[in-house]
PDB file of C-alpha atoms in Angstrom:
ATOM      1  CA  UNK A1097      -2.416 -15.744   6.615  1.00  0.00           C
ATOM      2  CA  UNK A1098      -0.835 -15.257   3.052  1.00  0.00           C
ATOM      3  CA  UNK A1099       2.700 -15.521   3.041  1.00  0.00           C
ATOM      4  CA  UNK A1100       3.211 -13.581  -0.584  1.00  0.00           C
ATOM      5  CA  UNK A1101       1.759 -10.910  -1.954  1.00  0.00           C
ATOM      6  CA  UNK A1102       0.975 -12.987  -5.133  1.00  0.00           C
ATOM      7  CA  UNK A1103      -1.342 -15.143  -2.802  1.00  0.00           C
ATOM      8  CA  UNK A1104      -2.578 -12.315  -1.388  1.00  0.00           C
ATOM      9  CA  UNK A1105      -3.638 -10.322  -4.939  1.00  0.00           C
ATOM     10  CA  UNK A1106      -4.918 -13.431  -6.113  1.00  0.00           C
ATOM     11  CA  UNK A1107      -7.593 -14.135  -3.761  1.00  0.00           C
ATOM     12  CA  UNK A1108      -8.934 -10.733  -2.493  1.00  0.00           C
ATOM     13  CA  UNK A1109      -6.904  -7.432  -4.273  1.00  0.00           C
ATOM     14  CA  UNK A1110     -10.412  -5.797  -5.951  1.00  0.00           C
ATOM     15  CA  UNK A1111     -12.743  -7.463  -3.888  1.00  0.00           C
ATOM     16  CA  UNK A1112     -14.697  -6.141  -1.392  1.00  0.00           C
ATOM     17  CA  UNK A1113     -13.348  -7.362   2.259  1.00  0.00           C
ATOM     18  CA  UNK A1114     -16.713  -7.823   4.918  1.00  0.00           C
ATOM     19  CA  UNK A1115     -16.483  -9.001   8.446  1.00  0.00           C
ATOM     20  CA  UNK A1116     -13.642  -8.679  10.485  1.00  0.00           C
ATOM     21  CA  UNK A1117     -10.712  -9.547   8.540  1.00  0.00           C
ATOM     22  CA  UNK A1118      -6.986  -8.682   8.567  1.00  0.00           C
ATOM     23  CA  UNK A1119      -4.799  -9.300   5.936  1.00  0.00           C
ATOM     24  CA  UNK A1120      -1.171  -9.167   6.304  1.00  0.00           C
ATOM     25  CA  UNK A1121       0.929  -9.265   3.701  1.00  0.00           C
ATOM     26  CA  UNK A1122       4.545  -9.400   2.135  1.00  0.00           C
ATOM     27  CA  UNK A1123       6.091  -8.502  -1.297  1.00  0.00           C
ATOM     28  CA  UNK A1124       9.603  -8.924  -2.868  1.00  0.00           C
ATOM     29  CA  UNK A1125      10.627  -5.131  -3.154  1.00  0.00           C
ATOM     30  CA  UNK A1126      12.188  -5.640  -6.517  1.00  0.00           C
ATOM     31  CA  UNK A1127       8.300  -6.386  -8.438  1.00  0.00           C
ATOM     32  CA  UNK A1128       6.734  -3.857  -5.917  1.00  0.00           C
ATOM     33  CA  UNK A1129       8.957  -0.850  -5.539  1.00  0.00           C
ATOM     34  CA  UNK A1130      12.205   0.806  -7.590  1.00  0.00           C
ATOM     35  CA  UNK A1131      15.048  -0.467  -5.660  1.00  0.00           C
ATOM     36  CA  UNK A1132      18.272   0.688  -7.278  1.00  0.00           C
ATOM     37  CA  UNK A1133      20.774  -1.419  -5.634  1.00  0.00           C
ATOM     38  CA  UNK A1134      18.830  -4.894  -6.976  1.00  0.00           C
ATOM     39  CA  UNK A1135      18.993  -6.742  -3.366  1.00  0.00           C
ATOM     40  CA  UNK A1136      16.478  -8.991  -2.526  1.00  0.00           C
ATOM     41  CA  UNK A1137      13.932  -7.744   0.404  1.00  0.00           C
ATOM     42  CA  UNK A1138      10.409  -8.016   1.946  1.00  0.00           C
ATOM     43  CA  UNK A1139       7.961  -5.588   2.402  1.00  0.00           C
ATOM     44  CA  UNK A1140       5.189  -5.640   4.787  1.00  0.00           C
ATOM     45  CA  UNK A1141       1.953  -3.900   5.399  1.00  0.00           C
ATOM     46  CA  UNK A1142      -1.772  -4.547   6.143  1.00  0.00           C
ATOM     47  CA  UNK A1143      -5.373  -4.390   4.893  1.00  0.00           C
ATOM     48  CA  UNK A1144      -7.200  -3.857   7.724  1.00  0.00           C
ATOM     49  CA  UNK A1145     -10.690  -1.675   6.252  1.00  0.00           C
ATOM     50  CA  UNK A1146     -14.056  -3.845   6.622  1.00  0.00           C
ATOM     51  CA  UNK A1147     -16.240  -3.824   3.484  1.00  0.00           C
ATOM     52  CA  UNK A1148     -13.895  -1.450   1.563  1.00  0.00           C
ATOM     53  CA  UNK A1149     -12.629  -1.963  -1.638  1.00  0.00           C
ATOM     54  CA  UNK A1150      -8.688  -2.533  -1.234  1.00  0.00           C
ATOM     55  CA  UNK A1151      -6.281  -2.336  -4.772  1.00  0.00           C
ATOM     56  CA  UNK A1152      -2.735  -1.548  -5.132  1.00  0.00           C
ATOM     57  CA  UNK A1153      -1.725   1.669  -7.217  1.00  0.00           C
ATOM     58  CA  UNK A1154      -2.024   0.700 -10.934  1.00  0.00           C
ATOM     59  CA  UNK A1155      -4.455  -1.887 -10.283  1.00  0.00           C
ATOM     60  CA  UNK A1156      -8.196  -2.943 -11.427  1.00  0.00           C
ATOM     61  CA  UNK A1157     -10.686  -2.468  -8.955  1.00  0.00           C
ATOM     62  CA  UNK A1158     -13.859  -3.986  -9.019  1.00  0.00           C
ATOM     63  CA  UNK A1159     -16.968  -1.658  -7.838  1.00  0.00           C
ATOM     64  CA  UNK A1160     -19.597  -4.040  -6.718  1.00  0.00           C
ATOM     65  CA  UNK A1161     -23.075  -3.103  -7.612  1.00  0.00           C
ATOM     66  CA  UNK A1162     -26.116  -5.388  -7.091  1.00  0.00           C
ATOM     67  CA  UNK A1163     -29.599  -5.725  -6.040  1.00  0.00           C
ATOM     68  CA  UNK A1164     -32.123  -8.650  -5.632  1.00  0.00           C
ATOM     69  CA  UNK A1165     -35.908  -7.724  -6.120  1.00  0.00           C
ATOM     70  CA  UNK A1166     -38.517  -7.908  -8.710  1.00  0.00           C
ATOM     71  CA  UNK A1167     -38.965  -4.289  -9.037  1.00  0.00           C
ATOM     72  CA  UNK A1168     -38.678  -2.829 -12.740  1.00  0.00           C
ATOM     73  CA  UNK A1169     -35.425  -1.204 -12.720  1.00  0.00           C
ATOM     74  CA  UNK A1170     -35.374   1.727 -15.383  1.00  0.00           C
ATOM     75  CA  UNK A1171     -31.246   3.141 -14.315  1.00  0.00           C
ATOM     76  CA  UNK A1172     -28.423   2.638 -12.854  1.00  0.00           C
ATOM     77  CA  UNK A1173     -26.648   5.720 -11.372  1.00  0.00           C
ATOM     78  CA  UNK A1174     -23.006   5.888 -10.000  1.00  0.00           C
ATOM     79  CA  UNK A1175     -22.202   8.436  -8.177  1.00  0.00           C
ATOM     80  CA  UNK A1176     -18.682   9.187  -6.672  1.00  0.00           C
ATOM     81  CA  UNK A1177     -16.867  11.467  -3.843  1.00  0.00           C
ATOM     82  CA  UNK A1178     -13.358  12.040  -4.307  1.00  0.00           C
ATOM     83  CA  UNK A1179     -10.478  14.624  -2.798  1.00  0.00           C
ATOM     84  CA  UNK A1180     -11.023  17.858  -5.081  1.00  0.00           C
ATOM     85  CA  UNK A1181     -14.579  17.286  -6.537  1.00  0.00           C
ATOM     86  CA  UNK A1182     -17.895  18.352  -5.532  1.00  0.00           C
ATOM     87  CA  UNK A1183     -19.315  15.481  -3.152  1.00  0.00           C
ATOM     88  CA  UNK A1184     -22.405  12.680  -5.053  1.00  0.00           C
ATOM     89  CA  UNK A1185     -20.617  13.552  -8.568  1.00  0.00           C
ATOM     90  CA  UNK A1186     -22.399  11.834 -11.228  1.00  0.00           C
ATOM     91  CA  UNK A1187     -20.373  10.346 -13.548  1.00  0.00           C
ATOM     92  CA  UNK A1188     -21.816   7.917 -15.453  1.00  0.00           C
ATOM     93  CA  UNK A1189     -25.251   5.883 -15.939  1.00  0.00           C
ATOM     94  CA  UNK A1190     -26.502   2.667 -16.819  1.00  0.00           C
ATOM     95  CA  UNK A1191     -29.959   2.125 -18.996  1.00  0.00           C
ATOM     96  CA  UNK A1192     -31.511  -0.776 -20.931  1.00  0.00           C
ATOM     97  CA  UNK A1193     -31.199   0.786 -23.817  1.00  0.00           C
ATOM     98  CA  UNK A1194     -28.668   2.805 -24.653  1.00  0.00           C
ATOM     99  CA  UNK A1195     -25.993   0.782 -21.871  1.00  0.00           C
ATOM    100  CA  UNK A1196     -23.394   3.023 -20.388  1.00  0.00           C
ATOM    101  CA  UNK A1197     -23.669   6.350 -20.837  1.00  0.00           C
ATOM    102  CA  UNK A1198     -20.746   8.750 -19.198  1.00  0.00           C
ATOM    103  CA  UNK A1199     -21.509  12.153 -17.601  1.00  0.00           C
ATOM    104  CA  UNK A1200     -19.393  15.555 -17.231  1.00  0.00           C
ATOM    105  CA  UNK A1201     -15.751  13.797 -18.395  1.00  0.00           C
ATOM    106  CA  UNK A1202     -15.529  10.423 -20.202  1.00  0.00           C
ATOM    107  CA  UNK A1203     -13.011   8.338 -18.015  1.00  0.00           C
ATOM    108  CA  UNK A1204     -12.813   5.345 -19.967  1.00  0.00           C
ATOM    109  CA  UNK A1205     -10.909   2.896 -17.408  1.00  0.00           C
ATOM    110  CA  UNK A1206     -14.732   2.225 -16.297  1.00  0.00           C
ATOM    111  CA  UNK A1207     -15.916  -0.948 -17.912  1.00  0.00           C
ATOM    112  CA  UNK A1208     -19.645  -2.074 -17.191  1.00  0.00           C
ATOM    113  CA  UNK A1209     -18.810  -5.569 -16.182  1.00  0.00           C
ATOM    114  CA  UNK A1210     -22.890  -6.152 -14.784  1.00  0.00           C
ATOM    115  CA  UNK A1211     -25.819  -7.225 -16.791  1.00  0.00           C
ATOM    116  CA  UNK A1212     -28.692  -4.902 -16.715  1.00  0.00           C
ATOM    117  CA  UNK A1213     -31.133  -7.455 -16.324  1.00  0.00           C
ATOM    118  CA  UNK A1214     -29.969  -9.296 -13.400  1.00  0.00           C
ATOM    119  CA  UNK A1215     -29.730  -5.768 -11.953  1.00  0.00           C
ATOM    120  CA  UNK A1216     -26.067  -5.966 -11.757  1.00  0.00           C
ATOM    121  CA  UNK A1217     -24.411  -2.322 -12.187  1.00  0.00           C
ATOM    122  CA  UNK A1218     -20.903  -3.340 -11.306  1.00  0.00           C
ATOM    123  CA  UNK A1219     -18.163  -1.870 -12.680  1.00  0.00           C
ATOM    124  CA  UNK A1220     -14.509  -2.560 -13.230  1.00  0.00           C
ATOM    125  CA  UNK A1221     -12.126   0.116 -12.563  1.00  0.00           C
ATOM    126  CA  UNK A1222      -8.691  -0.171 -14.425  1.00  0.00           C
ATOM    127  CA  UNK A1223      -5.463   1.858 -13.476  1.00  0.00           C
ATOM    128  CA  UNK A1224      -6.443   3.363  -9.859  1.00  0.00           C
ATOM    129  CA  UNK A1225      -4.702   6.283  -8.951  1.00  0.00           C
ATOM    130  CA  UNK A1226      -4.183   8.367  -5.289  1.00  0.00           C
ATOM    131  CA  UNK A1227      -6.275  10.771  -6.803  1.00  0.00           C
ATOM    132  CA  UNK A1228      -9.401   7.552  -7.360  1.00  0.00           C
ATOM    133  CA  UNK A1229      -9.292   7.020  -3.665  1.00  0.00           C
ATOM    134  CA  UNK A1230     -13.318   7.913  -2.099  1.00  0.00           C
ATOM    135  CA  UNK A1231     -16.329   6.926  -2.115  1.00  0.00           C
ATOM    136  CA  UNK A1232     -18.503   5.289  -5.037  1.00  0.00           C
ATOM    137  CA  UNK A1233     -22.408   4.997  -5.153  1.00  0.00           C
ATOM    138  CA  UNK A1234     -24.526   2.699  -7.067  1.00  0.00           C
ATOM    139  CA  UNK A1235     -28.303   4.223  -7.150  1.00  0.00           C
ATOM    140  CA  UNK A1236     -30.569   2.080  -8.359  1.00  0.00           C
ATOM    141  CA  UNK A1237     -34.150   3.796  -9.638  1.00  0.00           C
ATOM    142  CA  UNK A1238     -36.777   0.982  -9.263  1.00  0.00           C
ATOM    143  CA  UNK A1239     -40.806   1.222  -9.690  1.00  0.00           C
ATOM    144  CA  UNK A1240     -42.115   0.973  -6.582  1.00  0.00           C
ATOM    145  CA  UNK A1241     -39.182   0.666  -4.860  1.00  0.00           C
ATOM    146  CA  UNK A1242     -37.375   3.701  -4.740  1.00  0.00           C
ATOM    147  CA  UNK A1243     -33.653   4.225  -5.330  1.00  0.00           C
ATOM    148  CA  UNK A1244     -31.726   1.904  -2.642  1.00  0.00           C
ATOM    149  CA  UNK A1245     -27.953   2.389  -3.360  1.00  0.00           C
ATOM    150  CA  UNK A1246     -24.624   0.564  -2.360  1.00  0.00           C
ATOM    151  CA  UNK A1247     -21.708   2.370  -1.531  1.00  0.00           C
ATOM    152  CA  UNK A1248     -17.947   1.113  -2.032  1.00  0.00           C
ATOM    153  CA  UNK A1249     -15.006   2.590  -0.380  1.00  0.00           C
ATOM    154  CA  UNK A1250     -11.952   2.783  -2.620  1.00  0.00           C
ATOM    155  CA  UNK A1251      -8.306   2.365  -0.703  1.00  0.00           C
ATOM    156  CA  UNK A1252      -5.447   2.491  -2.545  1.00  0.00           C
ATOM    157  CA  UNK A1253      -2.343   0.648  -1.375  1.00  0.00           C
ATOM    158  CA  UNK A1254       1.325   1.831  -1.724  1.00  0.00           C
ATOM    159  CA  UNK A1255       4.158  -0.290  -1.753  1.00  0.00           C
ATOM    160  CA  UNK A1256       7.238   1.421  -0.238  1.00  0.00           C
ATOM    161  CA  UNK A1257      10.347   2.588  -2.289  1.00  0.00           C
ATOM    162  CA  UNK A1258      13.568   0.654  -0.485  1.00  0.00           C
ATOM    163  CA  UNK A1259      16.843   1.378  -0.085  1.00  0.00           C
ATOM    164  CA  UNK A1260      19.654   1.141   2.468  1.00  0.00           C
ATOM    165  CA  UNK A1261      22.705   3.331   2.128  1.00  0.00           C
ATOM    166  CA  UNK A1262      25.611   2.718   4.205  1.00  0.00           C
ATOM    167  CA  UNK A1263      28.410   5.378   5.449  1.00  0.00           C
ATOM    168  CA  UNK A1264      32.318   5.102   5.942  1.00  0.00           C
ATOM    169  CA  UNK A1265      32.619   6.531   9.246  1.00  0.00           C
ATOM    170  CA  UNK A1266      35.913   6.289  11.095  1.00  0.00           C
ATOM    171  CA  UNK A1267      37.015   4.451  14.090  1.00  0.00           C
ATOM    172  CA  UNK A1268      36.109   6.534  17.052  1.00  0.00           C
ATOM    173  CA  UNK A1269      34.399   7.796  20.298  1.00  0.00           C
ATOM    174  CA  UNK A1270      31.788   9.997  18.729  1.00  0.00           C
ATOM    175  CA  UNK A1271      28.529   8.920  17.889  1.00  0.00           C
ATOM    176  CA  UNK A1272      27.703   8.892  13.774  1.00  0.00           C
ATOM    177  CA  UNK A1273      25.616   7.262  11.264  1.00  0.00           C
ATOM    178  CA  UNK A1274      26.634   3.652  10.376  1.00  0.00           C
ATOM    179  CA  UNK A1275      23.432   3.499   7.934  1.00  0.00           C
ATOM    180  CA  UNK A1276      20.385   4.335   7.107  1.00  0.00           C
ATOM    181  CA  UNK A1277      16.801   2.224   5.938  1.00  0.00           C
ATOM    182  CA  UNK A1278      14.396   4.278   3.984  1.00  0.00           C
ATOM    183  CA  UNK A1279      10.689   3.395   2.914  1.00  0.00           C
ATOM    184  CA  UNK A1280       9.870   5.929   0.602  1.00  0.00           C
ATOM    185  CA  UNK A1281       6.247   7.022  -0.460  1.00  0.00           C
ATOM    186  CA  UNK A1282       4.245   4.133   1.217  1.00  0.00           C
ATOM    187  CA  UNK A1283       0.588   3.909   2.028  1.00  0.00           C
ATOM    188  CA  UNK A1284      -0.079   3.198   4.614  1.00  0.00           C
ATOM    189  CA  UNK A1285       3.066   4.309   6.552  1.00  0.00           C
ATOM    190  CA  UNK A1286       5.581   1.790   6.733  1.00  0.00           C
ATOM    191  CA  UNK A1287       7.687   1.414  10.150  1.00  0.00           C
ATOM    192  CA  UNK A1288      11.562   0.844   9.793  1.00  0.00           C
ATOM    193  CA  UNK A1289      13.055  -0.243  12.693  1.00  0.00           C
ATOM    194  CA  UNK A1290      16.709  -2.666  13.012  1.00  0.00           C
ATOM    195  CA  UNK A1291      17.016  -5.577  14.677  1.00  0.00           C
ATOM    196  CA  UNK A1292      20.703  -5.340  16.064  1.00  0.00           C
ATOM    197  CA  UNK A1293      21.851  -8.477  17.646  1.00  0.00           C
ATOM    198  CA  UNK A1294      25.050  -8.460  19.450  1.00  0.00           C
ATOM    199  CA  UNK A1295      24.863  -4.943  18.781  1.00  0.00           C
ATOM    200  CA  UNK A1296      22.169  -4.322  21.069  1.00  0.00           C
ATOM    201  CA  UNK A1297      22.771  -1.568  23.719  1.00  0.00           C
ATOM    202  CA  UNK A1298      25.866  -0.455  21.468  1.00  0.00           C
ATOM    203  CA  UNK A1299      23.908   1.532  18.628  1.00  0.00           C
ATOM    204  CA  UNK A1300      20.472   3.103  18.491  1.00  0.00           C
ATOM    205  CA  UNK A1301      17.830   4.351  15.603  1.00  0.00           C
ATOM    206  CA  UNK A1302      16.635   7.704  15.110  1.00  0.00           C
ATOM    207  CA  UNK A1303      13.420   8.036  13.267  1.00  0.00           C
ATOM    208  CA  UNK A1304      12.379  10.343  10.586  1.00  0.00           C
ATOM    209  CA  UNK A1305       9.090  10.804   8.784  1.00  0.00           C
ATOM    210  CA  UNK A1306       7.421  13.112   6.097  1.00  0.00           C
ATOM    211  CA  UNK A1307       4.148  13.084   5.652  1.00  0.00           C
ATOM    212  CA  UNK A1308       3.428  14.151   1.575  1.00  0.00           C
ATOM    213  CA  UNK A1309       0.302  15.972  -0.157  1.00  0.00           C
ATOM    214  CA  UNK A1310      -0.813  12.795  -2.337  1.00  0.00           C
ATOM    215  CA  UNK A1311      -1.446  10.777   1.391  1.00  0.00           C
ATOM    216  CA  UNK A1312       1.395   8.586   1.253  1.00  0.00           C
ATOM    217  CA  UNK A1313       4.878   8.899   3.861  1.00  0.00           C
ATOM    218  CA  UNK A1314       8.468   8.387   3.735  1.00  0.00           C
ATOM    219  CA  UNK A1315      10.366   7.137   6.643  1.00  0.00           C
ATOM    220  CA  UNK A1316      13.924   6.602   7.434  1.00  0.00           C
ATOM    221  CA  UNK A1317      15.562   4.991  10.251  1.00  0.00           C
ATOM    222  CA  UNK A1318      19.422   5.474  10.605  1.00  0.00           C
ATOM    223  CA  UNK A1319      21.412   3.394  13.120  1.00  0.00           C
ATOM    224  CA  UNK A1320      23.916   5.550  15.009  1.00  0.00           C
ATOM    225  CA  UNK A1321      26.711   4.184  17.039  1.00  0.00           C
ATOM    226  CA  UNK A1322      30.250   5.176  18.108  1.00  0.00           C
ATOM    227  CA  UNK A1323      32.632   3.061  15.469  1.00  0.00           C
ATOM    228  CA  UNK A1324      34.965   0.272  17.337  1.00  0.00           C
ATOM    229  CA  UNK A1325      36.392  -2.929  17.050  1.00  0.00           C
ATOM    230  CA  UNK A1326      33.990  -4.694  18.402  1.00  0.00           C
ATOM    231  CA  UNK A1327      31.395  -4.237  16.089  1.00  0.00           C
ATOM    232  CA  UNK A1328      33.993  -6.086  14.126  1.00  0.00           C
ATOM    233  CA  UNK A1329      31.833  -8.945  11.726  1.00  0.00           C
ATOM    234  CA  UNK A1330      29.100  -8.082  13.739  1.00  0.00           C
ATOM    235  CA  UNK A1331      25.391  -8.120  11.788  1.00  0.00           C
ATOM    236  CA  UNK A1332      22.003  -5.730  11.784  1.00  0.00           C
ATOM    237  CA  UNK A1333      19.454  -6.213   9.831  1.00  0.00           C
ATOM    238  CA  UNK A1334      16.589  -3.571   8.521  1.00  0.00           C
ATOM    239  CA  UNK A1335      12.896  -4.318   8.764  1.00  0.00           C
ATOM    240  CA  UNK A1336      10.262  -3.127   6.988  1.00  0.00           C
ATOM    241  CA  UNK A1337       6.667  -3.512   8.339  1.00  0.00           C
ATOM    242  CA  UNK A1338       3.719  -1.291   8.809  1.00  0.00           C
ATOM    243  CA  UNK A1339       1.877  -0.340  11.929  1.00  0.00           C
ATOM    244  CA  UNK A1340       0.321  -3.690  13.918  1.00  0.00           C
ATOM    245  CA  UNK A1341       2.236  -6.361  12.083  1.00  0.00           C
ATOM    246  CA  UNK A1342       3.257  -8.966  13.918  1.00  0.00           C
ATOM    247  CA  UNK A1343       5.858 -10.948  11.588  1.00  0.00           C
ATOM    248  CA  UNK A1344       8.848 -10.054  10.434  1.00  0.00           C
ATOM    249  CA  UNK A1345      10.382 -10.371   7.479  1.00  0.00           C
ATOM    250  CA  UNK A1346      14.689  -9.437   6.740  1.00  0.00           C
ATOM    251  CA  UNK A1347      14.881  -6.664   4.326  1.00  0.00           C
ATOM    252  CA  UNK A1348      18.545  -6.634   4.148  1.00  0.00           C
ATOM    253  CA  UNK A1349      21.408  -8.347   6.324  1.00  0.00           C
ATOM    254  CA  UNK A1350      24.603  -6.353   7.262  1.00  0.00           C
ATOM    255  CA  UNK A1351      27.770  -7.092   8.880  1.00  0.00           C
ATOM    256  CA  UNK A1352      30.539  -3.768  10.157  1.00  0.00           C
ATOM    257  CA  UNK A1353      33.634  -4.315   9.024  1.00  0.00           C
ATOM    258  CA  UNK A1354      36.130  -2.113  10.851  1.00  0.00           C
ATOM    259  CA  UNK A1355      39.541  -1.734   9.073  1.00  0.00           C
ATOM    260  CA  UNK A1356      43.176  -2.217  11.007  1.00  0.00           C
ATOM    261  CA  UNK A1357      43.738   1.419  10.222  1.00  0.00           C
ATOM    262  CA  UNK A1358      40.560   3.268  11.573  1.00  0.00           C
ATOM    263  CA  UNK A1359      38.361   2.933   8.848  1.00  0.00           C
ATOM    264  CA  UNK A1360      35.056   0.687   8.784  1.00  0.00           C
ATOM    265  CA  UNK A1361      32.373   0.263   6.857  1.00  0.00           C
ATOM    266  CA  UNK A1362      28.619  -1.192   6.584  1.00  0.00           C
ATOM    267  CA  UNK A1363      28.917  -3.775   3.676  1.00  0.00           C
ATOM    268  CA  UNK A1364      26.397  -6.714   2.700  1.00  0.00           C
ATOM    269  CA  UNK A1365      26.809  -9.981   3.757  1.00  0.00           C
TER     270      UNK A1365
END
């Protein structure tokens, strides 16, 4: 289990997972996602695709493409099926002679990383987008073999946006929002959920989502709770952890303060 997401990138971010692995996760918020208050937090989600290809947004991908046999190879084909274009688009090809040759658009972040002769096709795939995410298909046209292929399935990761905003409710009996824990535009879906303490039984979350066009989701969590002295000192915390992960890690640690005069606050420890 990787306990950073620096150990984590290092070892398998572009590579092509087989078997049946899980990876989970975590990532200081402030090198993974805008966080406009500057307060240190943990993010966690999961890779949990066999043989896909997993990269965070912005990354370099590498698109495995390789064959052992001592047929003549004479091309390389890659083919690709993406949201918005016609399925098995070529877009570009490989030959011994004139190398890489790109079809329909030129999208230069392809780089032919392989050697032609070791009938290696693969490609490196620089600055993935949402819009990348699909299927990619390496045909290769050998004499007499045919044209075997190798597919790769792209998956972009999302790191969530953070951010915790606190209210100024007054003392009283009715029930209002002491704060609320956001993970915006993550991918997968992030759960937000508070782990109360003494608080327990006292306040409760209520749990929003939005699912957006470009396949990623925001969700926010506010704690509710009827404002009285004896939440007084008292501290919550907001994690941040996508579906099936087991650990936990403390985005953000905050006491309620209640003022003399009927006032109180959520402020950071």
């Amino acid at each position: 289990m990787f306990r950073t997401f620096s150990d984590f990138q290092n070892k398998h971010f572009g590579k092509r997972f087989s078997g049946s692995q899980v990876f989970i996760l975590g990532k200081k918020c402030s090198r993974c996602g805008k966080n406009p208050q500057g307060k240190s937090c943990f993010v966690l989600f999961t890779a949990v695709q066999v043989g896909d290809v997993v990269v965070m947004l912005g990354s370099s991908a590498i698109l495995p493409c390789h064959i052992i046999t001592n047929d003549r190879l004479s091309q390389i084909t890659w083919q690709k099926t993406i949201k918005g274009k016609a399925p098995d688009d070529v877009f570009l090809i490989i030959q011994p002679t004139i190398g890489l040759k790109y079809r329909n658009e030129k999208d230069f972040r392809f780089e032919f990383i392989g050697n032609f002769n070791d009938k290696n096709g693969t490609l490196k795939f620089s600055n993935v987008t949402l819009k990348d995410e699909g299927s990619y298909r390496c045909i290769f046209s050998l004499f007499p073999g045919g044209t075997p292929s190798r597919n790769s399935q792209l998956v972009i990761l999302v790191p969530p946006i953070t951010n915790l905003m606190d209210y100024t409710p007054l003392e009283g009996n009715e029930e209002v929002p002491l704060a609320t824990c956001t993970a915006a535009a993550s991918k997968p879906k992030a759960e937000v959920r508070w782990i109360k303490g003494s608080l327990e039984g006292k306040v409760r979350e209520e749990i929003k989502e939005t699912q957006h066009a470009n396949g990623t989701t925001t969700t926010w969590s506010t704690l509710l709770g009827k404002p009285g002295r004896e939440m007084n000192g008292q501290s919550v915390k907001c994690v941040i952890s996508n579906f099936c992960v087991f650990l936990e890690f403390s985005k953000q640690n905050y006491s309620l303060i209640l003022y003399k005069y009927s006032k109180s606050i959520i402020s950071l420890k």
